Amino acid sequence: MSESVTIKVPARLHLGFLDIPRSGSDRFGSVGLPVQDIATVLTISRSAETQVQGDEQARIEQHALTLCNHLGIKAQHRINVQRAIPRHIGLGSGTQIALAVAAAIRTLHGLPLDAVNDAVLLGRGSRSGIGIAAFEEGGVIVDAGKGAGSAAPTVISRIPFPEAWRIILVFDASTQGIHGEAEIEAFRTLPPFPVETSAAICRHVLMGIMPALFEQDLSSFGRAVEAIQAEIGNYFAPAQGGVFTSKHVEAAIRQLAQAGAVGIGQSSWGPTGFAFAASQTEATRIVDAIGGRSPGTTIQIVAGRNAGADITHTTLNFATA
């Protein structure tokens, strides 16, 4: 008998923080959603020795070792990474690959999934809960940060993303967003996040994004996202060199807005930018209007995702003569 588990975990857009702690008792808070077509896909099976093929080998080996030690699993594994979300471009690659490895190992060994505690074990979800929540389910997710004693940020809302709407993503492969020690240093050195800014963002989420999703009002949704992005972008500008990390992405995003896209912004630390359109046809028209691309960038149209990770457990029984 041969067993394998294949898991597909979606990339996520981070539309902004609701707040950034000014003291130890404060909470973060985030809004974001997973997307279709950009994902990490890997297959795991038992093996005589641990082998990792494909991208992210060192990180995957460490995650597998940490989880197996934690769960008391002595078996070795072969892990084949068919594709991976690119690192440090604002699409949540780190959290998703950690949760993919954890869920695949648990499924292979008949153990229940535990995304929240596995994320904490593997060092994910310390600030935003969007990646963990996107692994579990889709839709537009709002989390209110970590409460006292909480393992991960508390999800307070999850609303389906309209099936017809499309997201226009703009990539700049020549740069990466702030990450690692540079990210920690940025949060340490930036000034306290103004309470008034947090209040304005929370209002845009509660009175803008959330009702607009229920009403499928793209114009109101876009205005709320842009208002949040303006606040967040201006706050992080000293650390990332401007409202956008990539000047190429910024130029393309502003062209998309002139052509009719709404809700422009940058996911997390970037450099990936985003904008929204009412349909595939409208998104294609907008992209075509700027010539399909802007110098230094590539553009991709995707749908939002209203489901979490896909997990396939395969067992093959071999007949004997």
C-alpha angles and dihedrals in degrees: 000000000000124000131192137168123210118194131187117195121186129233115244136217117224107209096184150298120278091207141349116217119257092184139015092269095054125095136221116224130187146193125209147117142222120251136214127248098023111086149131112249123187139161124211131193138161117276141176088247136011113271129172120193124189132015128352095025098158095045093046093048090052093047092049092048093048094048095044091050090049093049096039093242111158097182123109122229143209111218120190116191108205094181138346136205105254114259125251099003097113100264101108099254096156098055094042096051091047092051092044092056092045096048093044093052092046092049093047091053096043095250125142118257117256107178097167098052093038090053091052091046091052094046100256135129098033093138112009126038096194095097094051093045092046089055091055100041139348136236130083106318129204119191127185098210127251120320125209106294094006117137093210139004114295116247108221101172140022118179126177115254109234109264094224097051119097135205120219110209123199119200133193110195093187095074144031135218122253111282144157117013092354089059092049090049091049092056089046097051104036115097120259112289106252115249088221091057091051090049091052093048093048090051091051090052097045099037099027119027099032100049091039090059093051091046093041088230104158095181094057091042090053094049091052093048092048092049091052092045092051091055094045095042093051092048094050095038095098090056100042101035098254143349087299124039092219122049088200091056092045092053092049093046092052089050090052090052091052088052092054109276118136137201096040120186150115126276112236111309090342145173084183113089129196144198133177134234134186097241146353089265093051093045090051091049091051094049091046089051091064093044097264094283145023122230111282095014143088124209131213130181115216139168125237115255123237095187137062130231122333114229123189120187113196126190121186120195115201116211118226124220 
